Amino acid sequence: MSGGLLECYDTIIIGGGPVGLFGAYYAGLRDMTVRLVDRRHELGGQLTAIYPEKWVYDITGIPAIRGKDLYKNLFAQSAPYNIPSSLNEEVVLIRKNRNNILCVETRNGTVMHTKTAMLCLGMGAHIPRRLDIKNLREFEGKGVYYGVQSLDTFKNKRVLVVGGGDSALDLALTIVNECKDLYVLHRSDRFNAHEETTKKLYSSDAEIRTFSELVEIHGDENHVKAVTMRNTKTGESEKLEIDEIIIAIGLLFNLDVIQQWGIQMEGNSIVVDHNRQTSIPGIYAAGDIVTYPGKMKLIGPGTSEVMQAINHAKSYIQENFPYL
């Protein structure tokens, strides 16, 4: 995707994850001029950055689809509209000029103009949450991972997955048939995941270690060789030979920039109304970044929210910019 930066768009979508990509398609369907802007070097959000091999189950009409394939479908869906994108561009400011046009400014000094903006930011700039283990960083990329980029990495290997949420269990189920041995480590016996996912894990070949935590990683300068686990109830330790470790205990988010734009927030979420408009007219938000009564942080509801936002933005433009 490519295109000029001097025109005034009908909408600029900030965030190129699944919700932003579907929003771009739907804006094209509504005959709106649109540009996608993302801080990463590629579109897709977490689908391409962290979970390309993870199965996604909450897409209407699709029983199951890998993250990388969902991204390909979303990209293909918007392709007929030739929607331009700006990558490696982190938006640091959105302001209105005297003509009520939004000026979208990036850290690189780029300024884009638009009548409306869609914030499809997921949960903002994110990094994987790390365990407090002294030599953890030494083994990152040498046997310690925070997602599954390629199934080949784990093929016929002894793998340890750390975590008890949906991401950890989904990743475990993604690789269980590839591994020689798979261990799932969780600090308690209650998994914070969908019931069906938990059932699948228990019926799989994975060895589930509840009431256990990872306390030490062993290896050489090249790769992980083993781990030490501790029982959180008894305090007893056990050493286990391991080839690869996946840590999936959540993500840390940086929303400092967004909080400076003057948009009403509730905790780490942007407050939107029933039209998915923020407290600033002309700026909308959709996906995991937003909050409203009954909000669910899933891809399906996010795509519905961005459709609502696009439809209302179309009416907003007709009312406020009839001659532009």
Tab-separated table of C-alpha atoms in Angstrom:
chain	number	residue	atom	x	y	z
A	1	MET	CA	0.000	0.000	0.000
A	2	SER	CA	1.282	3.476	-0.804
A	3	GLY	CA	0.051	6.947	-1.500
A	4	GLY	CA	0.512	10.678	-0.980
A	5	LEU	CA	0.323	12.370	2.386
A	6	LEU	CA	-0.843	15.878	1.388
A	7	GLU	CA	-4.539	15.266	0.842
A	8	CYS	CA	-7.250	15.464	3.468
A	9	TYR	CA	-8.680	12.017	4.078
A	10	ASP	CA	-12.202	11.182	5.131
A	11	THR	CA	-10.689	9.085	7.896
A	12	ILE	CA	-7.304	7.961	9.133
A	13	ILE	CA	-7.221	4.660	10.978
A	14	ILE	CA	-4.509	4.485	13.604
A	15	GLY	CA	-3.639	0.872	14.258
A	16	GLY	CA	-3.281	-1.870	11.657
A	17	GLY	CA	-4.463	-4.856	13.655
A	18	PRO	CA	-7.548	-6.915	12.729
A	19	VAL	CA	-10.015	-4.212	13.800
A	20	GLY	CA	-8.129	-1.489	11.941
A	21	LEU	CA	-7.827	-3.628	8.813
A	22	PHE	CA	-11.538	-4.416	8.807
A	23	GLY	CA	-12.265	-0.717	9.393
A	24	ALA	CA	-10.175	0.145	6.329
A	25	TYR	CA	-12.159	-2.324	4.240
A	26	TYR	CA	-15.481	-1.009	5.493
A	27	ALA	CA	-14.447	2.621	4.902
A	28	GLY	CA	-13.598	1.642	1.337
A	29	LEU	CA	-16.986	-0.007	1.033
A	30	ARG	CA	-18.567	3.285	2.120
A	31	ASP	CA	-16.597	5.120	-0.596
A	32	MET	CA	-14.444	6.997	1.921
A	33	THR	CA	-10.835	7.998	1.412
A	34	VAL	CA	-8.781	6.334	4.114
A	35	ARG	CA	-5.196	5.766	5.241
A	36	LEU	CA	-3.878	3.196	7.706
A	37	VAL	CA	-1.133	4.264	10.121
A	38	ASP	CA	0.822	1.829	12.305
A	39	ARG	CA	3.869	2.154	14.534
A	40	ARG	CA	5.199	-1.260	13.466
A	41	HIS	CA	6.985	-2.225	10.251
A	42	GLU	CA	4.060	-4.386	9.155
A	43	LEU	CA	0.295	-4.510	9.489
A	44	GLY	CA	-1.580	-7.187	11.424
A	45	GLY	CA	-1.020	-6.135	15.030
A	46	GLN	CA	-0.680	-9.073	17.408
A	47	LEU	CA	-1.766	-11.462	14.617
A	48	THR	CA	1.607	-10.983	12.930
A	49	ALA	CA	3.732	-9.687	15.829
A	50	ILE	CA	3.064	-12.344	18.462
A	51	TYR	CA	0.457	-14.916	17.428
A	52	PRO	CA	0.824	-15.789	13.714
A	53	GLU	CA	0.447	-19.531	14.439
A	54	LYS	CA	-2.238	-19.187	17.114
A	55	TRP	CA	-5.741	-20.433	16.317
A	56	VAL	CA	-8.514	-17.798	16.408
A	57	TYR	CA	-12.004	-19.092	17.170
A	58	ASP	CA	-14.275	-16.035	17.515
A	59	ILE	CA	-14.698	-15.015	13.866
A	60	THR	CA	-18.228	-15.322	12.474
A	61	GLY	CA	-18.566	-18.097	9.912
A	62	ILE	CA	-15.009	-19.405	10.384
A	63	PRO	CA	-14.700	-22.374	12.780
A	64	ALA	CA	-10.968	-21.802	13.307
A	65	ILE	CA	-8.211	-19.874	11.560
A	66	ARG	CA	-4.544	-19.184	12.297
A	67	GLY	CA	-3.615	-15.584	13.067
A	68	LYS	CA	-1.392	-15.261	9.999
A	69	ASP	CA	-4.175	-16.531	7.733
A	70	LEU	CA	-6.748	-14.207	9.285
A	71	TYR	CA	-4.382	-11.321	8.543
A	72	LYS	CA	-4.006	-12.451	4.920
A	73	ASN	CA	-7.797	-12.615	4.531
A	74	LEU	CA	-8.309	-9.170	6.062
A	75	PHE	CA	-5.609	-7.685	3.842
A	76	ALA	CA	-7.125	-9.328	0.753
A	77	GLN	CA	-10.571	-8.056	1.732
A	78	SER	CA	-9.416	-4.428	1.633
A	79	ALA	CA	-7.073	-4.836	-1.365
A	80	PRO	CA	-9.645	-3.823	-4.037
A	81	TYR	CA	-9.789	-0.336	-2.505
A	82	ASN	CA	-6.006	0.256	-2.765
A	83	ILE	CA	-5.868	1.716	0.732
A	84	PRO	CA	-2.525	3.415	1.447
A	85	SER	CA	-0.662	2.837	4.690
A	86	SER	CA	2.092	4.528	6.653
A	87	LEU	CA	4.271	2.055	8.586
A	88	ASN	CA	6.926	2.764	11.217
A	89	GLU	CA	4.900	5.868	12.088
A	90	GLU	CA	3.947	6.339	15.747
A	91	VAL	CA	1.204	8.932	16.200
A	92	VAL	CA	2.130	11.297	19.030
A	93	LEU	CA	-0.514	14.021	18.651
A	94	ILE	CA	-3.979	14.558	17.204
A	95	ARG	CA	-5.206	18.156	17.161
A	96	LYS	CA	-7.818	20.218	15.331
A	97	ASN	CA	-6.902	23.237	13.213
A	98	ARG	CA	-9.069	26.327	12.791
A	99	ASN	CA	-11.037	24.635	10.000
A	100	ASN	CA	-11.971	21.742	12.309
A	101	ILE	CA	-9.682	19.417	10.346
A	102	LEU	CA	-7.740	16.886	12.391
A	103	CYS	CA	-3.957	17.072	12.151
A	104	VAL	CA	-2.347	13.707	12.879
A	105	GLU	CA	1.325	14.115	13.799
A	106	THR	CA	3.863	11.288	14.097
A	107	ARG	CA	7.151	10.979	15.942
A	108	ASN	CA	8.967	11.126	12.588
A	109	GLY	CA	7.544	14.605	11.935
A	110	THR	CA	4.912	13.530	9.405
A	111	VAL	CA	1.643	15.499	9.500
A	112	MET	CA	-1.495	14.050	7.912
A	113	HIS	CA	-4.878	15.744	7.608
A	114	THR	CA	-8.240	14.077	7.975
A	115	LYS	CA	-11.878	14.873	8.693
A	116	THR	CA	-12.194	11.998	11.158
A	117	ALA	CA	-9.890	9.538	12.926
A	118	MET	CA	-10.346	5.956	14.093
A	119	LEU	CA	-8.281	4.757	17.056
A	120	CYS	CA	-7.931	0.988	16.618
A	121	LEU	CA	-4.973	0.644	18.924
A	122	GLY	CA	-5.565	-2.717	20.541
A	123	MET	CA	-4.237	-1.937	23.996
A	124	GLY	CA	-1.658	0.576	22.833
A	125	ALA	CA	2.060	-0.002	22.419
A	126	HIS	CA	2.699	-3.384	24.020
A	127	ILE	CA	5.585	-5.545	25.152
A	128	PRO	CA	5.376	-9.058	26.598
A	129	ARG	CA	5.370	-9.272	30.380
A	130	ARG	CA	8.585	-10.842	31.673
A	131	LEU	CA	9.098	-13.123	34.649
A	132	ASP	CA	11.392	-11.878	37.402
A	133	ILE	CA	14.195	-14.367	36.713
A	134	LYS	CA	17.744	-13.047	36.836
A	135	ASN	CA	19.068	-14.610	33.614
A	136	LEU	CA	15.840	-14.481	31.592
A	137	ARG	CA	16.976	-11.830	29.095
A	138	GLU	CA	20.178	-13.773	28.366
A	139	PHE	CA	18.102	-16.576	26.867
A	140	GLU	CA	15.585	-14.500	24.901
A	141	GLY	CA	15.874	-15.743	21.326
A	142	LYS	CA	17.983	-18.639	22.576
A	143	GLY	CA	15.151	-20.806	23.758
A	144	VAL	CA	12.932	-18.224	25.476
A	145	TYR	CA	10.031	-16.871	23.413
A	146	TYR	CA	6.865	-14.849	23.994
A	147	GLY	CA	4.847	-16.262	21.108
A	148	VAL	CA	4.934	-18.754	18.260
A	149	GLN	CA	6.357	-17.299	15.076
A	150	SER	CA	7.031	-20.682	13.451
A	151	LEU	CA	5.908	-24.198	14.331
A	152	ASP	CA	9.281	-25.508	13.160
A	153	THR	CA	10.951	-23.919	16.192
A	154	PHE	CA	9.154	-26.386	18.465
A	155	LYS	CA	9.044	-29.473	16.253
A	156	ASN	CA	10.184	-32.601	18.152
A	157	LYS	CA	11.346	-30.434	21.057
A	158	ARG	CA	10.722	-30.531	24.804
A	159	VAL	CA	8.741	-27.349	25.379
A	160	LEU	CA	7.560	-25.524	28.489
A	161	VAL	CA	4.646	-23.061	28.271
A	162	VAL	CA	4.287	-20.707	31.248
A	163	GLY	CA	0.910	-19.089	31.928
A	164	GLY	CA	-2.727	-19.810	32.669
A	165	GLY	CA	-4.709	-17.444	30.446
A	166	ASP	CA	-6.230	-17.781	26.989
A	167	SER	CA	-2.979	-16.859	25.242
A	168	ALA	CA	-0.915	-19.466	27.095
A	169	LEU	CA	-3.431	-22.239	26.539
A	170	ASP	CA	-4.038	-21.318	22.900
A	171	LEU	CA	-0.287	-21.339	22.239
A	172	ALA	CA	0.067	-24.695	24.008
A	173	LEU	CA	-2.692	-26.201	21.867
A	174	THR	CA	-1.104	-24.696	18.757
A	175	ILE	CA	2.159	-26.597	19.252
A	176	VAL	CA	1.141	-29.686	21.248
A	177	ASN	CA	1.135	-31.958	18.204
A	178	GLU	CA	4.509	-30.641	17.048
A	179	CYS	CA	6.410	-31.181	20.292
A	180	LYS	CA	8.195	-34.214	21.605
A	181	ASP	CA	7.008	-33.272	25.108
A	182	LEU	CA	4.902	-30.314	26.188
A	183	TYR	CA	4.599	-29.027	29.738
A	184	VAL	CA	2.181	-26.291	30.814
A	185	LEU	CA	3.175	-24.494	34.009
A	186	HIS	CA	0.687	-22.468	36.071
A	187	ARG	CA	0.870	-20.997	39.563
A	188	SER	CA	-2.606	-22.253	40.548
A	189	ASP	CA	-5.102	-24.875	39.427
A	190	ARG	CA	-7.581	-22.323	38.043
A	191	PHE	CA	-7.019	-21.349	34.408
A	192	ASN	CA	-8.197	-17.919	33.296
A	193	ALA	CA	-9.197	-19.154	29.855
A	194	HIS	CA	-12.313	-20.112	27.943
A	195	GLU	CA	-13.873	-23.284	29.280
A	196	GLU	CA	-13.639	-25.077	25.941
A	197	THR	CA	-9.941	-24.191	25.642
A	198	THR	CA	-9.244	-25.556	29.123
A	199	LYS	CA	-11.079	-28.796	28.304
A	200	LYS	CA	-9.028	-29.198	25.118
A	201	LEU	CA	-5.801	-28.698	27.049
A	202	TYR	CA	-6.683	-31.369	29.612
A	203	SER	CA	-7.644	-33.812	26.870
A	204	SER	CA	-4.412	-33.169	24.934
A	205	ASP	CA	-1.004	-34.833	25.364
A	206	ALA	CA	0.331	-31.856	27.344
A	207	GLU	CA	1.569	-32.505	30.887
A	208	ILE	CA	-0.072	-29.887	33.093
A	209	ARG	CA	1.873	-28.711	36.131
A	210	THR	CA	-0.431	-26.681	38.386
A	211	PHE	CA	0.693	-24.908	41.573
A	212	SER	CA	4.098	-24.545	39.919
A	213	GLU	CA	6.317	-21.615	38.978
A	214	LEU	CA	9.463	-21.175	36.925
A	215	VAL	CA	12.335	-19.992	39.156
A	216	GLU	CA	15.524	-20.611	37.161
A	217	ILE	CA	16.688	-21.246	33.598
A	218	HIS	CA	19.790	-23.316	32.876
A	219	GLY	CA	21.816	-23.395	29.697
A	220	ASP	CA	24.979	-22.253	27.971
A	221	GLU	CA	25.794	-19.218	25.837
A	222	ASN	CA	23.926	-20.767	22.912
A	223	HIS	CA	20.639	-22.145	24.228
A	224	VAL	CA	18.350	-23.226	27.034
A	225	LYS	CA	19.069	-26.698	28.432
A	226	ALA	CA	16.838	-27.071	31.506
A	227	VAL	CA	14.666	-25.257	34.041
A	228	THR	CA	14.033	-25.371	37.759
A	229	MET	CA	10.384	-25.316	38.828
A	230	ARG	CA	9.040	-24.809	42.334
A	231	ASN	CA	5.769	-26.078	43.788
A	232	THR	CA	3.907	-23.029	45.133
A	233	LYS	CA	2.193	-25.125	47.835
A	234	THR	CA	5.026	-27.296	49.148
A	235	GLY	CA	8.061	-25.211	48.186
A	236	GLU	CA	9.731	-28.274	46.662
A	237	SER	CA	11.918	-27.727	43.581
A	238	GLU	CA	12.356	-29.904	40.502
A	239	LYS	CA	14.775	-29.659	37.596
A	240	LEU	CA	13.474	-30.521	34.127
A	241	GLU	CA	15.367	-30.807	30.832
A	242	ILE	CA	13.776	-28.393	28.344
A	243	ASP	CA	14.662	-27.220	24.831
A	244	GLU	CA	12.301	-24.260	24.404
A	245	ILE	CA	10.266	-22.016	26.732
A	246	ILE	CA	7.215	-19.915	25.835
A	247	ILE	CA	6.258	-17.277	28.407
A	248	ALA	CA	2.660	-16.099	27.989
A	249	ILE	CA	1.734	-14.264	31.171
A	250	GLY	CA	0.294	-11.131	29.597
A	251	LEU	CA	1.358	-7.892	27.965
A	252	LEU	CA	2.441	-4.515	29.323
A	253	PHE	CA	0.922	-1.476	27.637
A	254	ASN	CA	2.111	2.106	27.241
A	255	LEU	CA	-0.740	4.585	26.887
A	256	ASP	CA	1.158	7.726	27.956
A	257	VAL	CA	0.895	9.374	24.517
A	258	ILE	CA	-2.865	8.795	24.204
A	259	GLN	CA	-3.506	10.282	27.628
A	260	GLN	CA	-2.053	13.584	26.400
A	261	TRP	CA	-4.592	14.023	23.581
A	262	GLY	CA	-7.392	15.226	25.861
A	263	ILE	CA	-9.592	12.193	25.196
A	264	GLN	CA	-11.680	10.950	28.119
A	265	MET	CA	-10.319	7.719	29.509
A	266	GLU	CA	-11.353	5.258	32.169
A	267	GLY	CA	-8.285	3.536	33.528
A	268	ASN	CA	-6.354	2.326	30.485
A	269	SER	CA	-9.362	2.442	28.152
A	270	ILE	CA	-10.901	5.121	25.923
A	271	VAL	CA	-14.498	5.956	26.735
A	272	VAL	CA	-16.817	5.857	23.701
A	273	ASP	CA	-20.543	6.475	23.232
A	274	HIS	CA	-23.072	4.306	21.374
A	275	ASN	CA	-21.681	5.610	18.046
A	276	ARG	CA	-18.151	4.668	19.196
A	277	GLN	CA	-17.228	8.345	19.244
A	278	THR	CA	-14.775	9.556	21.878
A	279	SER	CA	-15.174	12.716	23.939
A	280	ILE	CA	-13.693	14.658	20.991
A	281	PRO	CA	-16.149	14.963	18.056
A	282	GLY	CA	-14.748	13.376	14.912
A	283	ILE	CA	-12.441	10.998	16.773
A	284	TYR	CA	-13.715	7.432	17.145
A	285	ALA	CA	-12.281	4.310	18.734
A	286	ALA	CA	-12.882	0.575	18.455
A	287	GLY	CA	-11.414	-2.699	19.657
A	288	ASP	CA	-9.647	-3.591	22.879
A	289	ILE	CA	-8.721	0.033	23.597
A	290	VAL	CA	-12.333	1.127	24.250
A	291	THR	CA	-14.727	0.789	27.156
A	292	TYR	CA	-18.504	1.064	27.448
A	293	PRO	CA	-21.137	-0.913	29.376
A	294	GLY	CA	-21.004	-4.566	28.296
A	295	LYS	CA	-17.702	-4.263	26.425
A	296	MET	CA	-16.029	-7.566	25.427
A	297	LYS	CA	-12.372	-7.627	24.382
A	298	LEU	CA	-12.666	-9.924	21.377
A	299	ILE	CA	-12.007	-9.467	17.649
A	300	GLY	CA	-15.677	-10.026	16.732
A	301	PRO	CA	-17.111	-7.171	18.819
A	302	GLY	CA	-14.185	-4.981	17.723
A	303	THR	CA	-15.080	-5.330	14.050
A	304	SER	CA	-18.705	-4.476	14.868
A	305	GLU	CA	-17.555	-1.374	16.751
A	306	VAL	CA	-15.438	-0.111	13.874
A	307	MET	CA	-18.371	-0.589	11.469
A	308	GLN	CA	-20.487	1.569	13.768
A	309	ALA	CA	-17.720	4.156	13.945
A	310	ILE	CA	-17.273	4.296	10.158
A	311	ASN	CA	-21.009	4.669	9.565
A	312	HIS	CA	-21.273	7.508	12.067
A	313	ALA	CA	-18.115	9.138	10.699
A	314	LYS	CA	-19.709	9.164	7.251
A	315	SER	CA	-22.702	11.091	8.640
A	316	TYR	CA	-20.397	13.380	10.655
A	317	ILE	CA	-18.467	14.292	7.486
A	318	GLN	CA	-21.643	15.016	5.519
A	319	GLU	CA	-22.903	17.302	8.287
A	320	ASN	CA	-19.663	19.133	9.059
A	321	PHE	CA	-17.822	19.204	5.728
A	322	PRO	CA	-20.565	19.449	3.070
A	323	TYR	CA	-18.316	21.273	0.575
A	324	LEU	CA	-14.962	19.624	1.320
